[in-house]
CSV table of C-alpha atoms in Angstrom, one decimal:
chain,number,residue,atom,x,y,z
A,1,MET,CA,97.3,-59.5,-24.3
A,2,GLU,CA,94.7,-60.2,-21.6
A,3,LEU,CA,93.5,-56.6,-21.8
A,4,ASP,CA,93.0,-56.9,-25.6
A,5,PHE,CA,91.2,-60.3,-25.1
A,6,GLY,CA,88.9,-58.7,-22.5
A,7,TYR,CA,88.2,-55.8,-24.8
A,8,TRP,CA,87.2,-58.1,-27.7
A,9,VAL,CA,85.0,-60.2,-25.4
A,10,PHE,CA,83.2,-57.1,-24.1
A,11,SER,CA,82.8,-55.7,-27.6
A,12,ALA,CA,81.4,-59.0,-28.8
A,13,LEU,CA,79.0,-59.2,-25.9
A,14,MET,CA,77.7,-55.7,-26.4
A,15,GLY,CA,77.4,-56.2,-30.1
A,16,GLY,CA,75.4,-59.4,-29.5
A,17,ILE,CA,73.0,-57.6,-27.1
A,18,VAL,CA,72.5,-54.8,-29.6
A,19,ALA,CA,71.8,-57.4,-32.4
A,20,VAL,CA,69.3,-59.3,-30.3
A,21,ILE,CA,67.5,-56.0,-29.4
A,22,LEU,CA,67.3,-55.1,-33.1
A,23,VAL,CA,66.1,-58.5,-34.2
A,24,LEU,CA,63.5,-58.7,-31.5
A,25,LYS,CA,62.1,-55.3,-32.2
A,26,ARG,CA,62.1,-55.9,-36.0
A,27,ALA,CA,60.4,-59.3,-35.5
A,28,ASN,CA,57.7,-57.7,-33.3
A,29,GLU,CA,57.1,-55.1,-36.0
A,30,TRP,CA,57.0,-57.6,-38.8
A,31,TYR,CA,54.5,-59.8,-36.9
A,32,HIS,CA,52.0,-57.0,-36.3
A,33,ILE,CA,52.4,-55.6,-39.9
A,34,CYS,CA,51.6,-59.0,-41.2
A,35,THR,CA,48.3,-59.2,-39.3
A,36,VAL,CA,46.9,-56.3,-41.3
A,37,ALA,CA,48.7,-57.1,-44.6
A,38,GLY,CA,45.6,-58.4,-46.2
A,39,ARG,CA,43.4,-55.5,-45.3
A,40,GLN,CA,44.4,-53.2,-48.2
A,41,CYS,CA,45.8,-50.5,-45.9
A,42,SER,CA,49.1,-48.9,-45.4
A,43,LEU,CA,50.5,-48.2,-42.0
A,44,PRO,CA,52.0,-44.9,-40.9
A,45,PRO,CA,55.7,-44.6,-39.8
A,46,GLY,CA,56.5,-45.6,-36.2
A,47,ASP,CA,57.9,-48.1,-33.8
A,48,MET,CA,56.2,-51.1,-32.4
A,49,GLY,CA,58.6,-51.5,-29.6
A,50,TRP,CA,59.3,-54.8,-27.8
A,51,PRO,CA,57.3,-58.0,-28.0
A,52,LEU,CA,54.5,-58.1,-25.5
A,53,ILE,CA,55.3,-54.8,-23.8
A,54,GLY,CA,55.6,-52.7,-27.0
A,55,ASN,CA,56.3,-49.0,-26.2
A,56,MET,CA,54.8,-49.1,-22.7
A,57,TRP,CA,58.0,-48.6,-20.8
A,58,SER,CA,59.0,-45.5,-22.6
A,59,PHE,CA,55.4,-44.2,-22.5
A,60,LEU,CA,55.1,-44.7,-18.7
A,61,ILE,CA,58.6,-43.3,-18.0
A,62,ALA,CA,57.8,-40.2,-20.1
A,63,PHE,CA,54.4,-39.6,-18.4
A,64,LYS,CA,55.2,-40.5,-14.9
A,65,PHE,CA,58.8,-39.5,-14.4
A,66,GLY,CA,59.8,-37.2,-17.2
A,67,HIS,CA,58.3,-34.7,-19.6
A,68,PRO,CA,55.1,-36.1,-21.1
A,69,ASP,CA,55.7,-34.4,-24.5
A,70,SER,CA,58.9,-36.4,-24.8
A,71,PHE,CA,57.1,-39.6,-25.9
A,72,ILE,CA,55.6,-37.9,-29.0
A,73,SER,CA,58.6,-35.7,-29.5
A,74,ASN,CA,60.7,-38.9,-29.9
A,75,PHE,CA,58.4,-40.1,-32.7
A,76,ILE,CA,58.6,-36.7,-34.4
A,77,ALA,CA,62.4,-36.6,-34.2
A,78,ARG,CA,62.7,-40.1,-35.7
A,79,PHE,CA,59.9,-40.2,-38.3
A,80,GLY,CA,59.1,-36.6,-39.1
A,81,ARG,CA,56.1,-34.4,-38.2
A,82,THR,CA,53.5,-36.6,-39.9
A,83,GLY,CA,50.8,-36.3,-37.2
A,84,ILE,CA,50.1,-40.0,-37.3
A,85,TYR,CA,52.3,-42.9,-36.1
A,86,LYS,CA,52.1,-46.6,-35.3
A,87,ALA,CA,53.0,-48.0,-31.9
A,88,TYR,CA,52.2,-50.8,-29.5
A,89,LEU,CA,50.5,-49.5,-26.2
A,90,PHE,CA,48.4,-51.1,-23.5
A,91,GLY,CA,48.6,-54.5,-24.9
A,92,CYS,CA,47.6,-53.9,-28.5
A,93,PRO,CA,48.8,-52.4,-31.8
A,94,THR,CA,47.9,-48.7,-31.8
A,95,ILE,CA,47.7,-45.8,-34.2
A,96,ILE,CA,48.6,-42.5,-32.5
A,97,VAL,CA,47.1,-39.3,-34.0
A,98,THR,CA,48.8,-36.2,-32.7
A,99,ALA,CA,48.0,-33.1,-34.8
A,100,PRO,CA,44.7,-31.2,-35.1
A,101,GLU,CA,44.6,-31.7,-38.9
A,102,THR,CA,44.7,-35.5,-38.4
A,103,CYS,CA,42.6,-35.6,-35.2
A,104,ARG,CA,39.7,-33.8,-36.7
A,105,PRO,CA,38.8,-36.3,-39.5
A,106,VAL,CA,39.2,-39.1,-37.0
A,107,LEU,CA,36.8,-37.5,-34.6
A,108,MET,CA,34.3,-36.5,-37.3
A,109,ASP,CA,34.1,-39.9,-39.1
A,110,ASP,CA,32.4,-42.5,-36.9
A,111,ALA,CA,32.0,-44.9,-39.8
A,112,GLN,CA,35.7,-45.2,-40.5
A,113,PHE,CA,37.1,-44.7,-37.1
A,114,LYS,CA,36.1,-46.6,-33.9
A,115,PRO,CA,37.1,-45.8,-30.3
A,116,GLY,CA,40.1,-47.8,-29.3
A,117,TRP,CA,40.4,-47.4,-25.5
A,118,PRO,CA,42.6,-49.9,-23.7
A,119,LYS,CA,40.6,-52.8,-22.2
A,120,SER,CA,41.9,-52.0,-18.8
A,121,THR,CA,40.7,-48.4,-19.0
A,122,SER,CA,37.3,-49.6,-20.3
A,123,ILE,CA,37.0,-52.0,-17.3
A,124,LEU,CA,37.8,-49.3,-14.8
A,125,MET,CA,35.4,-46.7,-16.3
A,126,GLY,CA,32.7,-49.3,-16.7
A,127,ARG,CA,31.2,-51.2,-19.6
A,128,LYS,CA,28.2,-48.8,-19.8
A,129,SER,CA,30.3,-45.6,-19.8
A,130,PHE,CA,30.8,-43.8,-23.1
A,131,LEU,CA,34.1,-45.6,-23.6
A,132,GLY,CA,32.7,-49.1,-24.3
A,133,LEU,CA,29.4,-48.3,-26.1
A,134,SER,CA,28.5,-48.8,-29.7
A,135,ALA,CA,27.8,-45.7,-31.8
A,136,GLU,CA,24.0,-46.0,-31.3
A,137,GLU,CA,24.2,-46.7,-27.6
A,138,HIS,CA,26.7,-43.8,-27.2
A,139,LYS,CA,24.3,-41.4,-29.0
A,140,ARG,CA,21.4,-42.5,-26.8
A,141,LEU,CA,23.3,-42.1,-23.5
A,142,ARG,CA,24.8,-38.8,-24.6
A,143,ARG,CA,21.4,-37.4,-25.5
A,144,LEU,CA,20.0,-38.4,-22.2
A,145,THR,CA,22.8,-37.1,-20.0
A,146,ALA,CA,24.6,-34.2,-21.7
A,147,ALA,CA,21.8,-31.7,-21.3
A,148,LEU,CA,21.9,-32.2,-17.6
A,149,ILE,CA,25.3,-30.3,-17.3
A,150,SER,CA,25.2,-28.0,-20.2
A,151,GLY,CA,23.3,-24.8,-21.1
A,152,LEU,CA,22.4,-21.7,-19.1
A,153,LYS,CA,19.5,-23.2,-17.2
A,154,ALA,CA,21.3,-26.3,-16.0
A,155,LEU,CA,24.5,-24.5,-15.1
A,156,SER,CA,22.8,-21.7,-13.2
A,157,VAL,CA,21.7,-24.2,-10.6
A,158,TYR,CA,25.3,-24.9,-9.7
A,159,HIS,CA,27.0,-21.6,-10.2
A,160,GLU,CA,26.4,-20.0,-6.8
A,161,PHE,CA,27.9,-23.0,-5.0
A,162,MET,CA,30.8,-23.0,-7.5
A,163,LYS,CA,31.6,-19.4,-6.6
A,164,ASP,CA,31.3,-20.0,-2.9
A,165,VAL,CA,33.7,-23.0,-3.0
A,166,ILE,CA,36.3,-21.1,-5.2
A,167,LEU,CA,36.3,-18.0,-3.0
A,168,SER,CA,36.3,-19.8,0.4
A,169,SER,CA,39.1,-22.2,-0.8
A,170,LEU,CA,41.3,-19.3,-2.1
A,171,ASP,CA,40.7,-17.4,1.1
A,172,GLU,CA,41.9,-20.4,3.2
A,173,LEU,CA,45.0,-20.8,1.0
A,174,ALA,CA,45.8,-17.1,1.4
A,175,LYS,CA,45.3,-17.1,5.1
A,176,ALA,CA,47.5,-20.2,5.5
A,177,ASP,CA,50.4,-18.0,4.3
A,178,ARG,CA,52.5,-21.0,3.4
A,179,PRO,CA,53.6,-22.9,0.3
A,180,VAL,CA,51.0,-25.3,-1.0
A,181,GLU,CA,50.9,-28.0,-3.7
A,182,PHE,CA,48.9,-25.9,-6.1
A,183,LEU,CA,47.5,-28.7,-8.3
A,184,THR,CA,46.4,-30.7,-5.2
A,185,GLU,CA,44.5,-27.6,-3.9
A,186,ILE,CA,42.8,-27.0,-7.3
A,187,ARG,CA,41.8,-30.7,-7.4
A,188,LYS,CA,40.1,-30.3,-4.1
A,189,ILE,CA,38.2,-27.3,-5.4
A,190,THR,CA,37.0,-29.1,-8.6
A,191,PHE,CA,36.2,-32.3,-6.7
A,192,LYS,CA,33.9,-30.4,-4.3
A,193,ILE,CA,32.2,-28.7,-7.2
A,194,ILE,CA,31.7,-31.9,-9.2
A,195,MET,CA,30.4,-33.7,-6.1
A,196,TYR,CA,27.8,-31.0,-5.5
A,197,VAL,CA,26.8,-31.1,-9.2
A,198,PHE,CA,26.4,-34.9,-9.0
A,199,LEU,CA,25.2,-35.6,-5.5
A,200,SER,CA,24.4,-32.3,-3.8
A,201,CYS,CA,27.2,-33.1,-1.3
A,202,GLU,CA,28.7,-29.9,0.2
A,203,GLY,CA,31.2,-31.7,2.5
A,204,GLY,CA,31.6,-34.5,5.0
A,205,PRO,CA,33.0,-38.0,5.0
A,206,ILE,CA,31.4,-39.1,1.7
A,207,ILE,CA,33.5,-36.5,-0.2
A,208,GLU,CA,36.7,-37.4,1.6
A,209,THR,CA,36.1,-41.1,1.0
A,210,MET,CA,35.2,-40.7,-2.7
A,211,GLU,CA,38.1,-38.4,-3.3
A,212,GLU,CA,40.5,-40.9,-1.8
A,213,GLU,CA,39.1,-43.9,-3.7
A,214,TYR,CA,38.8,-41.9,-7.0
A,215,ALA,CA,42.6,-41.0,-6.7
A,216,LYS,CA,43.4,-44.7,-6.6
A,217,LEU,CA,41.1,-45.4,-9.6
A,218,ASN,CA,42.6,-42.5,-11.6
A,219,TYR,CA,46.2,-43.7,-11.0
A,220,GLY,CA,45.3,-47.1,-12.5
A,221,LEU,CA,43.5,-45.8,-15.7
A,222,ARG,CA,46.7,-45.5,-17.7
A,223,SER,CA,48.9,-48.0,-15.9
A,224,MET,CA,50.0,-51.4,-17.0
A,225,ALA,CA,47.1,-53.8,-16.5
A,226,ILE,CA,48.7,-56.0,-13.9
A,227,ASN,CA,46.1,-57.3,-11.5
A,228,LEU,CA,48.4,-58.2,-8.7
A,229,PRO,CA,48.7,-56.8,-5.2
A,230,GLY,CA,50.8,-53.7,-5.0
A,231,PHE,CA,50.3,-52.6,-8.6
A,232,ALA,CA,48.3,-49.5,-9.5
A,233,TYR,CA,45.7,-51.4,-11.7
A,234,HIS,CA,44.9,-53.8,-8.8
A,235,LYS,CA,44.4,-50.9,-6.4
A,236,ALA,CA,42.2,-49.2,-9.1
A,237,LEU,CA,40.0,-52.2,-9.4
A,238,LYS,CA,39.4,-52.3,-5.7
A,239,ALA,CA,38.7,-48.6,-5.7
A,240,ARG,CA,36.1,-48.9,-8.4
A,241,LYS,CA,34.3,-51.6,-6.4
A,242,ASN,CA,34.2,-49.2,-3.4
A,243,LEU,CA,33.0,-46.3,-5.5
A,244,VAL,CA,30.3,-48.5,-7.1
A,245,LYS,CA,29.2,-49.5,-3.6
A,246,ILE,CA,29.0,-45.9,-2.4
A,247,LEU,CA,27.0,-44.8,-5.5
A,248,GLN,CA,24.7,-47.8,-5.3
A,249,GLY,CA,23.9,-46.8,-1.8
A,250,VAL,CA,23.0,-43.3,-2.9
A,251,ILE,CA,20.8,-44.6,-5.7
A,252,ASP,CA,19.0,-47.0,-3.3
A,253,GLY,CA,18.5,-44.2,-0.8
A,254,ARG,CA,17.0,-41.9,-3.5
A,255,ARG,CA,14.7,-44.6,-4.8
A,256,ALA,CA,13.5,-45.5,-1.3
A,257,THR,CA,12.7,-41.9,-0.2
A,258,ASN,CA,11.5,-40.4,-3.5
A,259,LEU,CA,10.5,-37.3,-1.5
A,260,SER,CA,11.8,-34.5,-3.6
A,261,GLU,CA,9.7,-33.4,-6.6
A,262,GLU,CA,12.3,-30.8,-7.6
A,263,LYS,CA,15.4,-32.4,-9.2
A,264,THR,CA,18.4,-30.7,-7.6
A,265,ASP,CA,21.4,-32.7,-8.8
A,266,MET,CA,22.6,-34.9,-11.6
A,267,MET,CA,21.8,-38.1,-9.7
A,268,ASP,CA,18.2,-37.0,-9.3
A,269,LEU,CA,18.0,-36.2,-13.0
A,270,LEU,CA,19.6,-39.4,-14.1
A,271,LEU,CA,17.1,-41.4,-12.0
A,272,ASP,CA,14.3,-39.5,-13.7
A,273,VAL,CA,15.3,-39.1,-17.3
A,274,GLU,CA,13.6,-41.2,-20.0
A,275,ASP,CA,14.4,-41.9,-23.6
A,276,GLU,CA,11.9,-41.6,-26.5
A,277,ASN,CA,10.5,-45.1,-25.7
A,278,GLY,CA,9.9,-44.2,-22.1
A,279,GLU,CA,12.8,-46.3,-20.8
A,280,LYS,CA,14.9,-45.1,-17.9
A,281,LEU,CA,18.6,-45.7,-17.2
A,282,ASP,CA,19.4,-48.7,-15.1
A,283,ASP,CA,21.6,-48.5,-12.0
A,284,GLU,CA,24.8,-49.7,-13.8
A,285,GLU,CA,24.4,-47.0,-16.5
A,286,ILE,CA,23.9,-44.3,-13.9
A,287,ILE,CA,27.0,-45.4,-11.9
A,288,ASP,CA,29.2,-45.6,-15.0
A,289,VAL,CA,28.0,-42.2,-16.2
A,290,ILE,CA,28.8,-40.6,-12.9
A,291,LEU,CA,32.3,-42.1,-12.7
A,292,MET,CA,33.0,-41.1,-16.3
A,293,TYR,CA,31.8,-37.5,-15.8
A,294,LEU,CA,33.7,-37.4,-12.5
A,295,ASN,CA,36.9,-38.3,-14.4
A,296,ALA,CA,36.4,-35.7,-17.1
A,297,GLY,CA,34.9,-32.9,-14.9
A,298,HIS,CA,37.4,-33.2,-12.1
A,299,GLU,CA,40.9,-34.0,-13.4
A,300,SER,CA,40.8,-32.2,-16.8
A,301,THR,CA,39.4,-29.0,-15.3
A,302,ALA,CA,42.0,-29.0,-12.5
A,303,HIS,CA,44.9,-29.4,-14.9
A,304,ALA,CA,43.5,-26.7,-17.3
A,305,THR,CA,43.1,-24.3,-14.3
A,306,LEU,CA,46.6,-25.0,-13.2
A,307,TRP,CA,48.2,-24.4,-16.5
A,308,ALA,CA,46.1,-21.3,-17.2
A,309,THR,CA,47.1,-19.8,-13.9
A,310,LEU,CA,50.8,-20.5,-14.4
A,311,PHE,CA,50.7,-19.2,-18.0
A,312,LEU,CA,49.2,-15.9,-16.9
A,313,ARG,CA,51.7,-15.6,-14.0
A,314,GLU,CA,54.7,-16.2,-16.3
A,315,HIS,CA,53.5,-13.9,-19.1
A,316,PRO,CA,52.9,-10.5,-17.5
A,317,GLU,CA,51.6,-8.9,-20.7
A,318,HIS,CA,48.8,-11.4,-20.9
A,319,LEU,CA,48.1,-11.2,-17.2
A,320,GLN,CA,47.6,-7.5,-17.4
A,321,ARG,CA,45.2,-7.7,-20.3
A,322,ALA,CA,43.2,-10.6,-18.7
A,323,LYS,CA,43.0,-8.7,-15.4
A,324,ALA,CA,41.9,-5.5,-17.1
A,325,GLU,CA,39.1,-7.4,-18.7
A,326,GLN,CA,37.9,-8.8,-15.4
A,327,GLU,CA,38.1,-5.4,-13.8
A,328,GLU,CA,35.9,-4.0,-16.6
A,329,ILE,CA,33.4,-6.8,-16.0
A,330,LEU,CA,33.4,-5.9,-12.3
A,331,ARG,CA,33.0,-2.2,-13.0
A,332,THR,CA,30.0,-2.7,-15.3
A,333,SER,CA,28.3,-5.5,-13.3
A,334,SER,CA,24.7,-5.0,-12.0
A,335,ALA,CA,24.4,-3.8,-8.5
A,336,THR,CA,21.7,-6.4,-7.9
A,337,GLU,CA,23.8,-9.3,-9.0
A,338,LYS,CA,25.7,-11.1,-6.3
A,339,GLY,CA,29.2,-11.8,-7.7
A,340,LEU,CA,30.0,-13.0,-11.2
A,341,SER,CA,27.0,-14.1,-13.3
A,342,ILE,CA,27.0,-16.8,-16.0
A,343,LYS,CA,26.1,-14.1,-18.5
A,344,GLU,CA,29.3,-12.2,-17.6
A,345,THR,CA,31.5,-15.2,-18.2
A,346,LYS,CA,30.5,-15.0,-21.9
A,347,GLN,CA,32.0,-11.5,-22.0
A,348,MET,CA,35.5,-12.8,-21.3
A,349,GLU,CA,36.6,-12.6,-24.9
A,350,TYR,CA,40.3,-12.1,-24.2
A,351,LEU,CA,40.5,-14.7,-21.4
A,352,SER,CA,38.8,-17.3,-23.6
A,353,LYS,CA,41.3,-17.0,-26.5
A,354,GLU,CA,45.3,-17.6,-25.3
A,355,GLY,CA,46.0,-17.3,-29.2
A,356,LYS,CA,44.2,-17.1,-32.7
A,357,PRO,CA,44.5,-20.6,-34.1
A,358,LYS,CA,43.3,-21.5,-37.6
A,359,ARG,CA,39.9,-22.9,-38.0
A,360,GLY,CA,39.9,-26.5,-36.8
A,361,ALA,CA,43.4,-26.3,-35.4
A,362,PHE,CA,42.4,-26.1,-31.8
A,363,ILE,CA,40.0,-28.8,-30.5
A,364,PRO,CA,40.6,-29.1,-26.7
A,365,PHE,CA,37.1,-30.6,-26.1
A,366,GLY,CA,37.2,-32.8,-29.2
A,367,THR,CA,34.6,-32.5,-32.0
A,368,GLY,CA,31.9,-34.5,-33.7
A,369,SER,CA,29.9,-37.1,-31.8
A,370,ARG,CA,32.8,-37.4,-29.3
A,371,LEU,CA,32.7,-33.7,-28.3
A,372,CYS,CA,33.1,-33.4,-24.6
A,373,PRO,CA,29.5,-33.3,-23.1
A,374,GLY,CA,30.8,-31.4,-20.0
A,375,SER,CA,32.6,-28.7,-21.9
A,376,ASP,CA,30.2,-26.0,-20.8
A,377,LEU,CA,30.7,-26.9,-17.1
A,378,ALA,CA,34.5,-27.0,-17.5
A,379,LYS,CA,34.6,-23.6,-19.2
A,380,LEU,CA,32.3,-22.1,-16.4
A,381,GLU,CA,34.6,-23.5,-13.7
A,382,LEU,CA,37.7,-22.2,-15.3
A,383,SER,CA,36.3,-18.8,-16.1
A,384,THR,CA,34.9,-18.4,-12.6
A,385,PHE,CA,38.1,-19.4,-10.9
A,386,LEU,CA,40.3,-17.1,-13.1
A,387,HIS,CA,37.9,-14.2,-12.6
A,388,TYR,CA,38.2,-14.2,-8.8
A,389,PHE,CA,41.9,-15.2,-8.8
A,390,LEU,CA,42.9,-12.4,-11.2
A,391,LEU,CA,41.0,-9.8,-9.2
A,392,HIS,CA,41.8,-10.8,-5.7
A,393,TYR,CA,44.9,-13.1,-5.6
A,394,GLU,CA,48.4,-13.7,-7.0
A,395,LEU,CA,50.6,-16.7,-7.1
A,396,GLU,CA,54.2,-16.7,-5.8
A,397,ARG,CA,55.7,-19.8,-7.4
A,398,LEU,CA,58.5,-21.1,-5.2
A,399,ASN,CA,60.0,-23.8,-7.5
A,400,PRO,CA,60.1,-22.2,-11.0
A,401,ARG,CA,62.7,-24.6,-12.3
A,402,SER,CA,60.8,-27.8,-11.6
A,403,ALA,CA,58.6,-29.0,-14.3
A,404,VAL,CA,54.9,-29.3,-13.6
A,405,ARG,CA,53.7,-32.5,-15.2
A,406,TYR,CA,50.5,-32.4,-17.2
A,407,LEU,CA,49.1,-35.9,-16.4
A,408,PRO,CA,46.4,-37.5,-14.4
A,409,HIS,CA,49.0,-39.4,-12.3
A,410,THR,CA,50.5,-36.3,-10.8
A,411,ARG,CA,51.4,-37.0,-7.2
A,412,PRO,CA,52.1,-34.3,-4.6
A,413,LYS,CA,55.9,-34.4,-5.2
A,414,ASP,CA,55.2,-33.4,-8.9
A,415,ASN,CA,53.1,-30.4,-7.9
A,416,CYS,CA,54.0,-26.8,-8.4
A,417,LEU,CA,54.9,-25.6,-5.0
A,418,ALA,CA,53.5,-22.1,-4.6
A,419,LYS,CA,52.1,-19.5,-2.2
A,420,VAL,CA,48.7,-17.8,-2.7
A,421,LYS,CA,48.6,-14.2,-1.7
A,422,LYS,CA,45.5,-12.0,-1.4
A,423,LEU,CA,45.5,-8.6,-3.1
A,424,PRO,CA,43.8,-5.4,-2.1
A,425,SER,CA,40.1,-5.4,-3.2
A,426,PRO,CA,39.7,-3.7,-6.6
A,427,SER,CA,37.1,-0.9,-6.9
A,428,SER,CA,33.8,-1.7,-8.7
A,429,THR,CA,33.2,1.9,-9.5
């Protein structure tokens, strides 16, 4: 009798908890739907989650501790492959667009669709970065800065250093003859390159300090905006202040000396560039642009390089075709050219594909006015790395069963543990 009574009490308790959960979630959804009820618009399917926190717990768990695709896969499984869903993320109602056919019109139509970055992300990246600007301000800043890191003339200034960093870094990894956290090592390579592009820094304490502070900033970009000691967002705010202080010191030093007539890096060019009215960028604009490009040009490129390398290693048929293409480039290269030239990276037709998507179905750098301004630099880094890696190195992956997480929060324990081996030098004849 007591057992039966306990069973009914437990069942009633669990039933009550489930009922409360359902009521709270439904009430949260009703509330937010009512806020747009008078706007003559229909909302896509989705789940608004819990009051106040919305879907953030499941989002963070998926991206930090599980498989990042699982967050969207859950929406697809529940609501179908619609390509657009409603949710509640980073403190506000959100529409998630997930498929190329729905992303493209959003990116192309600035009149109908406005950027919706979380407030915490906009604060960390800066109020004068691309994230928080109006359409007109965005066009102005993009026009003034994008040309500095795109096109043959601009990129040729940085390519020799890029090649040296990639080759010397890979050599060091091969000589170490030990397993390494591969993503961590690629991050170091891309960070060295981007620091040279921005500040002409080739090494030293400033790179180490900025890399450490940037890592803290990056961890907080997509975290819960809790500004209390111990939380990622609080650490990120402090890291931003330190980075701003460092960059302001560089700006002050450049303005004080003003010795170099030849503009050698992005900082020089940003200090010198003028718009059509003869107005120059102020210090805040320069700092926010540098931090924004640092995020895009460092993290994204490192992850793309990691995944391209792993994909080729795990698909021998593609590896052989890609390697054959690089060997042909090496065979036909000019004897007067030292290493890979930018022109030769344009000949990598097979390497630049990894498939034949339909027109408009593959937009890794975005499109429209929001097209990534650093796409040329990212492609050059990736092509140069893969050229030398395919010709001279191979990757022995030591933990093939562990998932490599594609996210900017990846910590060393999430890295692909691998060993880099040097191959016999291929013949250029």
